[in-house]
Coordinates of C-alpha atoms in Angstrom, one line a residue:
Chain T
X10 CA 0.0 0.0 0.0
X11 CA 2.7 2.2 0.8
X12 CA 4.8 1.5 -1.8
X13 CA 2.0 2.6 -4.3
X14 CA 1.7 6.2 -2.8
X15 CA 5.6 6.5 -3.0
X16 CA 5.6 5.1 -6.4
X17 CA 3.0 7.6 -7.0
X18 CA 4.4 10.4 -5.3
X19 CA 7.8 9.8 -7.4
X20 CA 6.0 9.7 -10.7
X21 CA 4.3 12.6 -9.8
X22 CA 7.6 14.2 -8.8
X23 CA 9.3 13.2 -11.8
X24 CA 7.5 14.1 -14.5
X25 CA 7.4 17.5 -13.3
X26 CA 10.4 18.5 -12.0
X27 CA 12.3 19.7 -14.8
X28 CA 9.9 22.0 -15.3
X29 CA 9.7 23.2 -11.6
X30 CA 13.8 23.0 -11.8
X31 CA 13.4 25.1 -15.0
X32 CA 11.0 27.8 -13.9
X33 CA 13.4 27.9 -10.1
X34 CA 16.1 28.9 -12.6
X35 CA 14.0 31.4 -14.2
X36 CA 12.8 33.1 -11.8
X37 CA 16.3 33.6 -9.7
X38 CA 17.5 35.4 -12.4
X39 CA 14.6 37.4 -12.4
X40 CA 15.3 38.5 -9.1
X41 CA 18.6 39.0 -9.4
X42 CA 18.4 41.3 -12.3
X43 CA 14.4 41.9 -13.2
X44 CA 12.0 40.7 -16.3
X45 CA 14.4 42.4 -18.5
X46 CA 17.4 40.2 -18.0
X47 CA 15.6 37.3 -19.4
X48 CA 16.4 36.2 -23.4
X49 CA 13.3 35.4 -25.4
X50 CA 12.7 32.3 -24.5
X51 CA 12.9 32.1 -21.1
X52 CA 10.6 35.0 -20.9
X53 CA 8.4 33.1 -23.2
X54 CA 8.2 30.4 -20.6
X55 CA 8.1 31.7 -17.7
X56 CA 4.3 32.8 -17.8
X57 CA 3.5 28.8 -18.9
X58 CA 6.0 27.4 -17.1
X59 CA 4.3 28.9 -13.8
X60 CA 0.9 28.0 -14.4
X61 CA 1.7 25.0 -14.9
X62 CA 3.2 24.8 -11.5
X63 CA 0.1 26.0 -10.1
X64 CA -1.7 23.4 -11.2
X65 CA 0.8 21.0 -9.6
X66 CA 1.0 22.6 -6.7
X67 CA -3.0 22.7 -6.1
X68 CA -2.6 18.9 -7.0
X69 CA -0.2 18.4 -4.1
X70 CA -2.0 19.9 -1.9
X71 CA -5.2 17.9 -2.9
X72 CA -3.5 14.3 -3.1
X73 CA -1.1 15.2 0.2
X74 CA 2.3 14.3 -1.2
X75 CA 5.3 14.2 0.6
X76 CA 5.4 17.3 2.9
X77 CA 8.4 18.9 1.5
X78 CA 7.4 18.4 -2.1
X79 CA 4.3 20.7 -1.3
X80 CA 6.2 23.1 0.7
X81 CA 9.2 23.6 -2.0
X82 CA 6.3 24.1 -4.4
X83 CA 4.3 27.0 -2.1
X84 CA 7.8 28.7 -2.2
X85 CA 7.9 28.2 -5.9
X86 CA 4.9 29.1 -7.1
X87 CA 5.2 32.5 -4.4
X88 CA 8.1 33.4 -5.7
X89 CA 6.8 33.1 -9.4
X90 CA 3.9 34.7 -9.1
X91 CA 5.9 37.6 -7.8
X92 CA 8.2 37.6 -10.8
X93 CA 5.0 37.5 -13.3
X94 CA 3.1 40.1 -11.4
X95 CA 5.7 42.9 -10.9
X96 CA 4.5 46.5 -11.0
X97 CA 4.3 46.9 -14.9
X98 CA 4.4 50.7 -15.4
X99 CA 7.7 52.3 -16.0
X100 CA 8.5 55.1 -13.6
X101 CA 8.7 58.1 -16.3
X102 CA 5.7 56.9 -17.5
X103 CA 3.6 56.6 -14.1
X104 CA 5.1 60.4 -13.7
X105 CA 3.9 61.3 -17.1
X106 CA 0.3 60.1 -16.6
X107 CA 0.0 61.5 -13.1
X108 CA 1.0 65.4 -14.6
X109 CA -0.7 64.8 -18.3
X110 CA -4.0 63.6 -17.2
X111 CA -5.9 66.2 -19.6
X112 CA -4.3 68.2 -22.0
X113 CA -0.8 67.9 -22.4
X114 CA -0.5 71.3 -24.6
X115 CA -2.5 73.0 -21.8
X116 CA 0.3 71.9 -19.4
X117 CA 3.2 73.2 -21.2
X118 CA 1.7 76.7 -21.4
X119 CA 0.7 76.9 -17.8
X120 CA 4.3 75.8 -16.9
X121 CA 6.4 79.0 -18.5
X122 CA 3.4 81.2 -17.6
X123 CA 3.6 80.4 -13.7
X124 CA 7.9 80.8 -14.1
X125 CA 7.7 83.8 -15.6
X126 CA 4.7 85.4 -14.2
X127 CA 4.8 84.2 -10.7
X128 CA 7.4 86.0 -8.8
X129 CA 5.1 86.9 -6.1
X130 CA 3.2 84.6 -5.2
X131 CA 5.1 83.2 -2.1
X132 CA 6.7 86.5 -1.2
X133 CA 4.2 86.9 1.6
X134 CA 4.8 83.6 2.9
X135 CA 9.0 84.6 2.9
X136 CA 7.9 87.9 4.7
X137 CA 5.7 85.6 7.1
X138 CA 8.6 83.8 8.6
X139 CA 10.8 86.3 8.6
X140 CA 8.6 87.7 11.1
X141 CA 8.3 84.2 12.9
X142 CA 12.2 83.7 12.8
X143 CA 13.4 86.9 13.0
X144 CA 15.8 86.3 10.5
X145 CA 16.7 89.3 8.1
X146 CA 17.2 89.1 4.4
X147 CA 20.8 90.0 3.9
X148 CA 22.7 88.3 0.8
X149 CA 20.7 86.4 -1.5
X150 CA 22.3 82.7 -0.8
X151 CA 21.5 83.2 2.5
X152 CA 17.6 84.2 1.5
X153 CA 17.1 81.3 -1.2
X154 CA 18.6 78.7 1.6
X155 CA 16.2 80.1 3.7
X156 CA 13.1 80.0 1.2
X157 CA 14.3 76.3 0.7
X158 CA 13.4 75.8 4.4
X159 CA 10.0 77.2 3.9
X160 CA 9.7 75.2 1.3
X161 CA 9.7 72.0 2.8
X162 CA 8.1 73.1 5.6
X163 CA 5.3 73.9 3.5
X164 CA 5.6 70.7 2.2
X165 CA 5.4 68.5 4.9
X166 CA 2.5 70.5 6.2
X167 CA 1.3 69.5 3.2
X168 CA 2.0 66.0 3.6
X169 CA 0.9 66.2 7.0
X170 CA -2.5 67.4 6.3
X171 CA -2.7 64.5 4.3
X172 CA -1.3 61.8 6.7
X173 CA -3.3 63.4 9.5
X174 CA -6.6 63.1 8.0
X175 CA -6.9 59.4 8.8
X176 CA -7.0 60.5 12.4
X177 CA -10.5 61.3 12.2
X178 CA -10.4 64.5 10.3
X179 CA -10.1 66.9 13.2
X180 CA -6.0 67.2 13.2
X181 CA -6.4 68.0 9.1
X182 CA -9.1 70.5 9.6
X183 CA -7.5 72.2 12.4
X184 CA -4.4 72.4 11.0
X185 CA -5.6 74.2 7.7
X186 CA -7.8 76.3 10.2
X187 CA -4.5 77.6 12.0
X188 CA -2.7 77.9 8.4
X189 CA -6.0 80.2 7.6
X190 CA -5.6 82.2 10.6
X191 CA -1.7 83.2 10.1
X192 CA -2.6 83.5 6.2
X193 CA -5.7 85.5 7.3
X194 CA -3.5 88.2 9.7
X195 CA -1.3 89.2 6.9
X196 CA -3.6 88.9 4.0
X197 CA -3.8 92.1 3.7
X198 CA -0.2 92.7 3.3
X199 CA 0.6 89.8 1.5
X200 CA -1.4 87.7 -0.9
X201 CA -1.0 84.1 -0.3
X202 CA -3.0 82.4 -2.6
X203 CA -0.4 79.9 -3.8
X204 CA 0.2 78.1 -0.9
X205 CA -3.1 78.7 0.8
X206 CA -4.8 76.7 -1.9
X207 CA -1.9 73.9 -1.5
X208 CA -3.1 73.6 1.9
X209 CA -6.3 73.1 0.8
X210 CA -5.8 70.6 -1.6
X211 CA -3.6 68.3 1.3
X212 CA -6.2 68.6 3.9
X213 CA -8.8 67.9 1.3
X214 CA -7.5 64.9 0.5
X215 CA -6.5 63.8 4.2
X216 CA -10.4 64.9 5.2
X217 CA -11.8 62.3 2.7
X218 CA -9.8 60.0 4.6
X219 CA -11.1 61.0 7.7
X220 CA -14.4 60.8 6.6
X221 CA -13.7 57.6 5.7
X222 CA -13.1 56.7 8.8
X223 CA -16.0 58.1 10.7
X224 CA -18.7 57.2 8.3
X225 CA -17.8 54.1 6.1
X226 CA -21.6 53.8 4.8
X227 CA -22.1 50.6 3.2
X228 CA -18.3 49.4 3.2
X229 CA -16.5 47.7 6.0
X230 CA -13.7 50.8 7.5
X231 CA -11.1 49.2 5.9
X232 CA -12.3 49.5 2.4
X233 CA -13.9 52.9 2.6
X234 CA -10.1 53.6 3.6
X235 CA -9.0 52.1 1.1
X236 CA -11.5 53.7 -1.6
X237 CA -11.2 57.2 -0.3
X238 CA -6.8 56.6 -0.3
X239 CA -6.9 56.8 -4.6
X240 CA -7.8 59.8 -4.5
X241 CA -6.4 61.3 -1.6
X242 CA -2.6 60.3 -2.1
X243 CA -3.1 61.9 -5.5
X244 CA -4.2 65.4 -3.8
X245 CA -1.5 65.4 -1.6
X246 CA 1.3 64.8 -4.2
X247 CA -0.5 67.5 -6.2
X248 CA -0.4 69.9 -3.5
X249 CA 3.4 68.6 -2.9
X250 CA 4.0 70.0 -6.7
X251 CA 2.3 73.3 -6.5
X252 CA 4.8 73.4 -3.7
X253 CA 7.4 72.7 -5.9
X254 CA 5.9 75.4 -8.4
X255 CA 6.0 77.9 -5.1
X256 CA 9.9 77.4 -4.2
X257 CA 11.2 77.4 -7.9
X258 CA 9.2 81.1 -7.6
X259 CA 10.3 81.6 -4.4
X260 CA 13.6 81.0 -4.8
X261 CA 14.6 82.8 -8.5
X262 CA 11.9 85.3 -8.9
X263 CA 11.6 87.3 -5.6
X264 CA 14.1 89.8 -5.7
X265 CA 12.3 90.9 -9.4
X266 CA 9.1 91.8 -8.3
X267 CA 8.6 94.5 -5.8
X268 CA 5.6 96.3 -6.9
X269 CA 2.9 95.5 -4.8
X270 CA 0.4 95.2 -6.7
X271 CA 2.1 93.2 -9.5
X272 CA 2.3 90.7 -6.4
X273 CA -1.2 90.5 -5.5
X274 CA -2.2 90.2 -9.5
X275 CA 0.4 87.6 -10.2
X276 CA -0.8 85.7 -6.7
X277 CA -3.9 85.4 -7.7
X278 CA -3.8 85.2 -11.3
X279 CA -1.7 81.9 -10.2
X280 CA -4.4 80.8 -7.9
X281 CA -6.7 80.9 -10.9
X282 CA -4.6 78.9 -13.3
X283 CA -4.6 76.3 -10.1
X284 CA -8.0 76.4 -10.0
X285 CA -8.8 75.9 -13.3
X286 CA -6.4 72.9 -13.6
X287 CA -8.2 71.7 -10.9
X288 CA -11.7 72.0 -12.4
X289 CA -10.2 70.8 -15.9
X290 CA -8.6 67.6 -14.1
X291 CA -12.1 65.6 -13.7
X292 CA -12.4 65.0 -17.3
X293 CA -9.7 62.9 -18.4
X294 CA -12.1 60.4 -20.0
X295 CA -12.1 61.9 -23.0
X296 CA -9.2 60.4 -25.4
X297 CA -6.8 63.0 -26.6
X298 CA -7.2 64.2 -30.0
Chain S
X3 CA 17.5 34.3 30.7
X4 CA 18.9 32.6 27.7
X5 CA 21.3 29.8 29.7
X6 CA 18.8 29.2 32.1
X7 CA 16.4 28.1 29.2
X8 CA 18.3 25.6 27.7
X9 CA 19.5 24.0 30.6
X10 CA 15.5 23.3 31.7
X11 CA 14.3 22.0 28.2
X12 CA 16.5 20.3 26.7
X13 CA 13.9 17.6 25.6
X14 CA 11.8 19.6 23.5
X15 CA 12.6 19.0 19.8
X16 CA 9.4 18.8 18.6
X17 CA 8.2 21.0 15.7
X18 CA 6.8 23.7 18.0
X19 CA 10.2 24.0 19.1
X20 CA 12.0 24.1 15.7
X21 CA 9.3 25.9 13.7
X22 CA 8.8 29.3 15.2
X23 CA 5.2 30.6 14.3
X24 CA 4.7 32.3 11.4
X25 CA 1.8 34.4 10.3
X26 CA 0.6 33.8 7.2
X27 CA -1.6 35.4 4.3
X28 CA -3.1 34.0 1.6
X29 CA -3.1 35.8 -2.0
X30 CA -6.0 34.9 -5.3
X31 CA -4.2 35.7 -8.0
X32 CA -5.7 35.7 -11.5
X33 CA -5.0 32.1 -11.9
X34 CA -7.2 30.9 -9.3
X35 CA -5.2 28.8 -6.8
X36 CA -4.4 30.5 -3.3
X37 CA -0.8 31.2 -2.8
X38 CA 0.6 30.9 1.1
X39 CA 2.8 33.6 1.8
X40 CA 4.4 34.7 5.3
X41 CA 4.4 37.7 7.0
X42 CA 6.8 39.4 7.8
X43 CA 7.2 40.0 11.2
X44 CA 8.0 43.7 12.8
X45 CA 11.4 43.3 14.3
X46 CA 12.8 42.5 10.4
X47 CA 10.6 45.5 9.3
X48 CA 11.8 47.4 12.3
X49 CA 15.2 46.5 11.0
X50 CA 15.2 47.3 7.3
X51 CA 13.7 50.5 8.4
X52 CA 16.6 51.6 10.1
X53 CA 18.9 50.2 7.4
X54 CA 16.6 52.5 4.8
X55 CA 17.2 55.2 7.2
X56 CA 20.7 54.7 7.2
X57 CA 21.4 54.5 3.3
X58 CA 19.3 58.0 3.0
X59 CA 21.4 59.7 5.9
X60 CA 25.1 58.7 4.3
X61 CA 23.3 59.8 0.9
X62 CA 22.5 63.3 2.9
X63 CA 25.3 63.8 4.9
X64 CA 27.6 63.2 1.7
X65 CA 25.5 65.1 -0.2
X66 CA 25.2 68.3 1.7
X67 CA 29.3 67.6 2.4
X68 CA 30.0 68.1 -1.5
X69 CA 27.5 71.0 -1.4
X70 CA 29.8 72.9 1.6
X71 CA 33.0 71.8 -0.4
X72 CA 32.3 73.2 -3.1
X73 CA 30.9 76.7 -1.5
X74 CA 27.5 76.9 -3.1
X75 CA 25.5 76.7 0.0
X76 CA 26.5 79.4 2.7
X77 CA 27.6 77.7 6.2
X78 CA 24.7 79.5 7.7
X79 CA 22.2 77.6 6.3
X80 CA 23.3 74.2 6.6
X81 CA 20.9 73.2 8.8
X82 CA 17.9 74.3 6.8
X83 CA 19.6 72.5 3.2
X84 CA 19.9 69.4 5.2
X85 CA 16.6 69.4 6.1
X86 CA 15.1 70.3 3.0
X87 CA 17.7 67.9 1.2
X88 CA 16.9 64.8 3.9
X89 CA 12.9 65.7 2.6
X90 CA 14.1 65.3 -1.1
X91 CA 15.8 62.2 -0.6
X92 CA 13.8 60.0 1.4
X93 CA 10.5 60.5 -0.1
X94 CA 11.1 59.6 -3.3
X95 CA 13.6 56.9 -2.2
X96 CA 10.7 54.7 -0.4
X97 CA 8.6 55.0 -3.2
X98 CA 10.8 54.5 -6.3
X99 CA 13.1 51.6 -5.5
X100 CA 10.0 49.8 -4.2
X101 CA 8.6 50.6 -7.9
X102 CA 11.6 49.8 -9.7
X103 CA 12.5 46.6 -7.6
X104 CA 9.1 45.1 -7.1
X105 CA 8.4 46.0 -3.5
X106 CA 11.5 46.1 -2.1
X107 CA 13.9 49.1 -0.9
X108 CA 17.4 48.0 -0.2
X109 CA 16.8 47.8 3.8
X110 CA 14.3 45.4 2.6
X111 CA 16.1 43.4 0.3
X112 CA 19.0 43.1 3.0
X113 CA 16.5 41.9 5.6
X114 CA 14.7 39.5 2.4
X115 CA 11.2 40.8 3.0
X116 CA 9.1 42.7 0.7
X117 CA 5.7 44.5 -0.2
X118 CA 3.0 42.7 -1.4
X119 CA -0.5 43.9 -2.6
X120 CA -3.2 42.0 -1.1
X121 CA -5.4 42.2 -4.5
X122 CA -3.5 38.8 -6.1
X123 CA -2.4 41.6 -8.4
X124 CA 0.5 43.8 -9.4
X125 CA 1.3 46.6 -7.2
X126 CA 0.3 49.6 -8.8
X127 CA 2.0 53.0 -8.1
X128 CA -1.1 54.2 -6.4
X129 CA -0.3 51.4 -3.4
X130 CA 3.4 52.3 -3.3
X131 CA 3.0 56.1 -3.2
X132 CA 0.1 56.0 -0.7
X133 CA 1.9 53.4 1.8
X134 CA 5.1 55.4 1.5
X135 CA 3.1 58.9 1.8
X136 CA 1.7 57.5 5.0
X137 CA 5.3 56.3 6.6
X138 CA 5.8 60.3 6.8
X139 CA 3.3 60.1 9.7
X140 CA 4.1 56.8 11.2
X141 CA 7.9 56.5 11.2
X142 CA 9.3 60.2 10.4
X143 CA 6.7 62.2 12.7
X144 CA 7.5 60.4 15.4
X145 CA 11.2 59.9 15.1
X146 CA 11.4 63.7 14.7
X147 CA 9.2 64.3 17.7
X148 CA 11.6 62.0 19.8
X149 CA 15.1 63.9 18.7
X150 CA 13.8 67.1 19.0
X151 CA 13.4 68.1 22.8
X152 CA 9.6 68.8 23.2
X153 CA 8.3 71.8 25.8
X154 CA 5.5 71.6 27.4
X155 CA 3.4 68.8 29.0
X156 CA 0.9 68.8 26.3
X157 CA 3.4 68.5 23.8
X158 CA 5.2 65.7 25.1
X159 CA 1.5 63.8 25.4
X160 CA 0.7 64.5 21.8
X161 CA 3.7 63.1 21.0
X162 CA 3.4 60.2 23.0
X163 CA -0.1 59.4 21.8
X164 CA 1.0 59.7 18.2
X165 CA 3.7 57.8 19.3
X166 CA 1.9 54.7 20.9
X167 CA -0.9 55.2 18.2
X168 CA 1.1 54.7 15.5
X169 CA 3.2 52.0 17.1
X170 CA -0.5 49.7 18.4
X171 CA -1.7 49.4 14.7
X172 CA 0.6 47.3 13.5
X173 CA 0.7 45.2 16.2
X174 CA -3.1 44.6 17.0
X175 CA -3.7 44.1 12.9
X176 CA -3.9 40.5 11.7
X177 CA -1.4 41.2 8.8
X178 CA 1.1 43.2 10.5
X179 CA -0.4 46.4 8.4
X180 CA 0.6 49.5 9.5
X181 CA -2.0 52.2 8.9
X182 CA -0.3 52.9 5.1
X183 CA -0.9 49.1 4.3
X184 CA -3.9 49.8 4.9
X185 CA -4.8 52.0 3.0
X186 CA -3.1 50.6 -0.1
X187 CA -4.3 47.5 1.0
X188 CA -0.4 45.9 1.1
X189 CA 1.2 43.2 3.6
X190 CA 5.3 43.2 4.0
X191 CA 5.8 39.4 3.5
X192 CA 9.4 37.6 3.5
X193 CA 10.8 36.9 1.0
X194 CA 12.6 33.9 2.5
X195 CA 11.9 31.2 0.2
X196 CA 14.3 30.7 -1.9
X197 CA 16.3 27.9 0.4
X198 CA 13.5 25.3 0.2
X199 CA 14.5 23.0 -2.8
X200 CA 13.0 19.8 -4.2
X201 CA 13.6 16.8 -1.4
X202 CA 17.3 15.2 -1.8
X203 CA 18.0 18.1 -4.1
X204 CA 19.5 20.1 -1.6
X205 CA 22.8 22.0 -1.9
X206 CA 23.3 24.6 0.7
X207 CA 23.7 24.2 4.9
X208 CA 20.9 25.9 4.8
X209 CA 18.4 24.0 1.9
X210 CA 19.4 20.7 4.4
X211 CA 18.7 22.6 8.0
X212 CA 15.2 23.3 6.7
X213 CA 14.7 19.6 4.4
X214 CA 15.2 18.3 8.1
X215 CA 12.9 20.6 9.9
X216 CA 9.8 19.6 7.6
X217 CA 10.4 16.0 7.6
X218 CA 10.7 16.3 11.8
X219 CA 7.7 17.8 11.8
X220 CA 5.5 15.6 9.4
X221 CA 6.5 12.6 11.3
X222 CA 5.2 13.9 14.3

């Protein structure tokens, strides 16, 4: 009786396992050195070779083989089906599609507009902190090291807004609320619009999260989370780029622009072209032509 | 504690023993046959954190050393470029190497673990920038809140409740998810199984420490 299983369990064994040995080579090499080190035929295979493992390894467990056998074959097929299902999108192209979702033309004649045009929007913000930090503006390295600063202070408020939505949305909302209020005291000295809206955009996106949270509706928490993170991970790194936009501005145009009122017309002329972005960014459905 | 243990048990070398316990996930993929995988558990995440942390501080520190060398950055505002510069560097780091090397940073391919999405699907970039936009909260929050010197009672609570927060999800969650896995619906699973070969195929110490390890445990 036994010796049937083992004979069994040997045939079994045997008129797989150059295949198994085959796709085990394959797919160290693909982790060594990705799908892209593969030749042709290997590549080829490797799709077959591991579904045909699959189908051994859902025999094995069915039939109960020797315990090893299955267990090599759980590692096997795990480490295959990694190797098949790797992320497939190209980094330049994942950027490309997140910027370009609607009109690429559009996009290349907001970009020079906002570096040419902008100078002032984030003056206010500089002036701001010079307040908070006392720090004077003597010698321009000094001044665009400083602006960097801002900058990624802004950002990670930014960031923050976003990462702090998830905690029920009160952190988010009172954070942009305190933004407002310093933003509010020297509005009407400096116009802020740039990096107010920024704000907005984070903590929008964090809030959906925390609504998420506190009213999941017909899905479980988890995937009301998980629903409401798509589009909240993409405001965020939005508002992380206008941010980006802000410092290139910040840091090159500042000393160029002094008028005030060219400032306040160029902050809110960049607001607008934000906005409008925004507004223009739902309808990506329709193909390019 | 260690000494004391082995002298007591010496008996046990049963599987419980051998095999430590190992939580484990299983993935649909397309193909329609549930694959095990194990998950990771959160002292070798804890570790190839801090080896991620690590890589993007020598990247910093010889970054903003060329930057001083060279005179383009006054010595003023160091400080300031090294923040902004440490910012720069570790966000995208997280998110493009696990992109570009399936799920895995180099802390995590030095401690073999590595991100999987929960779907039975490729990881999209969606996943990978979310969980990594959340670890600015969870692991960089924190960690600046415990260098920099906090004032103030209520400071120091906030921080500690962020802090502890942060630090109970993982633990508490049946995948070891932190609160970014869950949101891109990921696991961090190990990546430790390339040693198991086919029976009486085995090469390495290590293929033959684990070949004797199953076959201990099925007899029992």
């Amino acid at each position: 009786m036994s010796e049937t299983a083992t004979l069994r369990s040997a045939r079994f064994r045997q008129e797989r396992e150059a295949d198994w040995a085959r796709l085990g080579k394959i797919v160290a090499q693909v982790e060594r050195g990705g799908v892209r080190s593969l030749n042709f035929s290997d590549a080829r295979d490797l799709a077959q070779l591991y579904r045909q493992s699959l189908a051994s390894l859902s025999v094995a467990r069915e039939i109960s083989l020797d315990k090893a056998l299955q267990e090599y074959l759980e590692a096997l097929c795990c480490r295959a089906y990694l190797a098949v299902y790797a992320p497939q999108e190209s980094v330049r192209g994942t950027v490309k599609r997140f910027l370009i979702f609607d009109d690429p033309l559009w996009y290349n004649t907001f970009v020079p507009g906002g570096l040419q045009g902008g100078r002032g929007i984030s003056s206010s913000r500089e002036d701001l902190l010079e307040v908070i930090y006392g720090s004077g503006d003597e010698g321009l390295g000094q001044l665009s090291a400083f602006a960097s600063y801002l900058f990624s202070h802004n950002t990670r408020i930014a960031i923050f807004a976003f990462a702090l939505g998830i905690a029920v949305c009160a952190p988010s909302f009172l954070l942009c609320a305190y933004q407002g209020l310093i933003l509010g005291a020297f509005f009407a000295l400096h116009v802020d619009r740039g990096i107010g809206l920024d704000l907005f955009v984070a903590t929008a996106g964090g809030f959906r999260l925390g609504l998420a949270v506190l009213f999941p509706g017909p899905l479980t928490r988890r995937a009301a989370l998980r629903k409401e993170g798509r589009d909240a991970a993409k405001l965020a790194i939005m508002a992380a780029i206008m941010l980006v936009a802000a410092a290139i501005i910040e840091g090159f145009g500042r000393q160029l622009v002094t008028d005030l009122t060219a400032r306040i017309a160029i902050g809110w002329g960049i607001g607008l072209l934000w906005l409008i972005y925004f507004m223009r960014a739902g309808h990506a459905e329709k193909p390019l032509s | 504690m260690r000494l004391r243990r082995k002298k007591t048990k010496p008996a046990k070398t049963g599987p419980s023993a051998r095999l430590p316990k190992v939580k484990t996930q299983e993935l649909m993929p397309p193909e329609g046959v549930p694959l095990r995988f194990e998950i990771s558990s959160l002292g070798t995440r804890f570790g190839a954190q801090i080896i991620d942390i690590i890589i993007t501080v020598i990247a910093l520190i010889a970054l903003v050393i060329f930057l001083f060398a060279s005179g383009i950055i006054p010595s003023l505002a160091i400080l300031s470029v090294g923040v902004l510069l440490f910012f720069f560097i570790r966000v995208p780091y997280y998110a493009l190497s696990e992109m570009i090397w399936n799920g895995q940073t180099i802390g995590k391919r030095i401690c073999r673990i590595r991100v999987v999405s929960c779907t039975g699907r490729s990881l999209t970039p969606h996943q990978i920038v979310a969980r990594n936009l959340m670890r600015e909260m969870e692991v960089f929050a924190p960690g600046t809140a415990m260098l920099v010197a906090t004032q103030g009672f209520w400071e120091g609570l906030t921080a500690f409740l962020w802090i502890a927060g942060v630090l109970l999800v993982p633990i508490f969650s049946k995948r070891n998810q932190r609160l970014g896995d869950i949101i891109a619906n990921t696991s961090v699973n190990t990546g430790r199984m390339s040693y198991r070969c086919l029976p009486n195929c085995c090469k390495t110490k290590r293929q033959i420490k684990h070949q004797r390890r199953i076959r201990e445990g099925s007899k029992r």
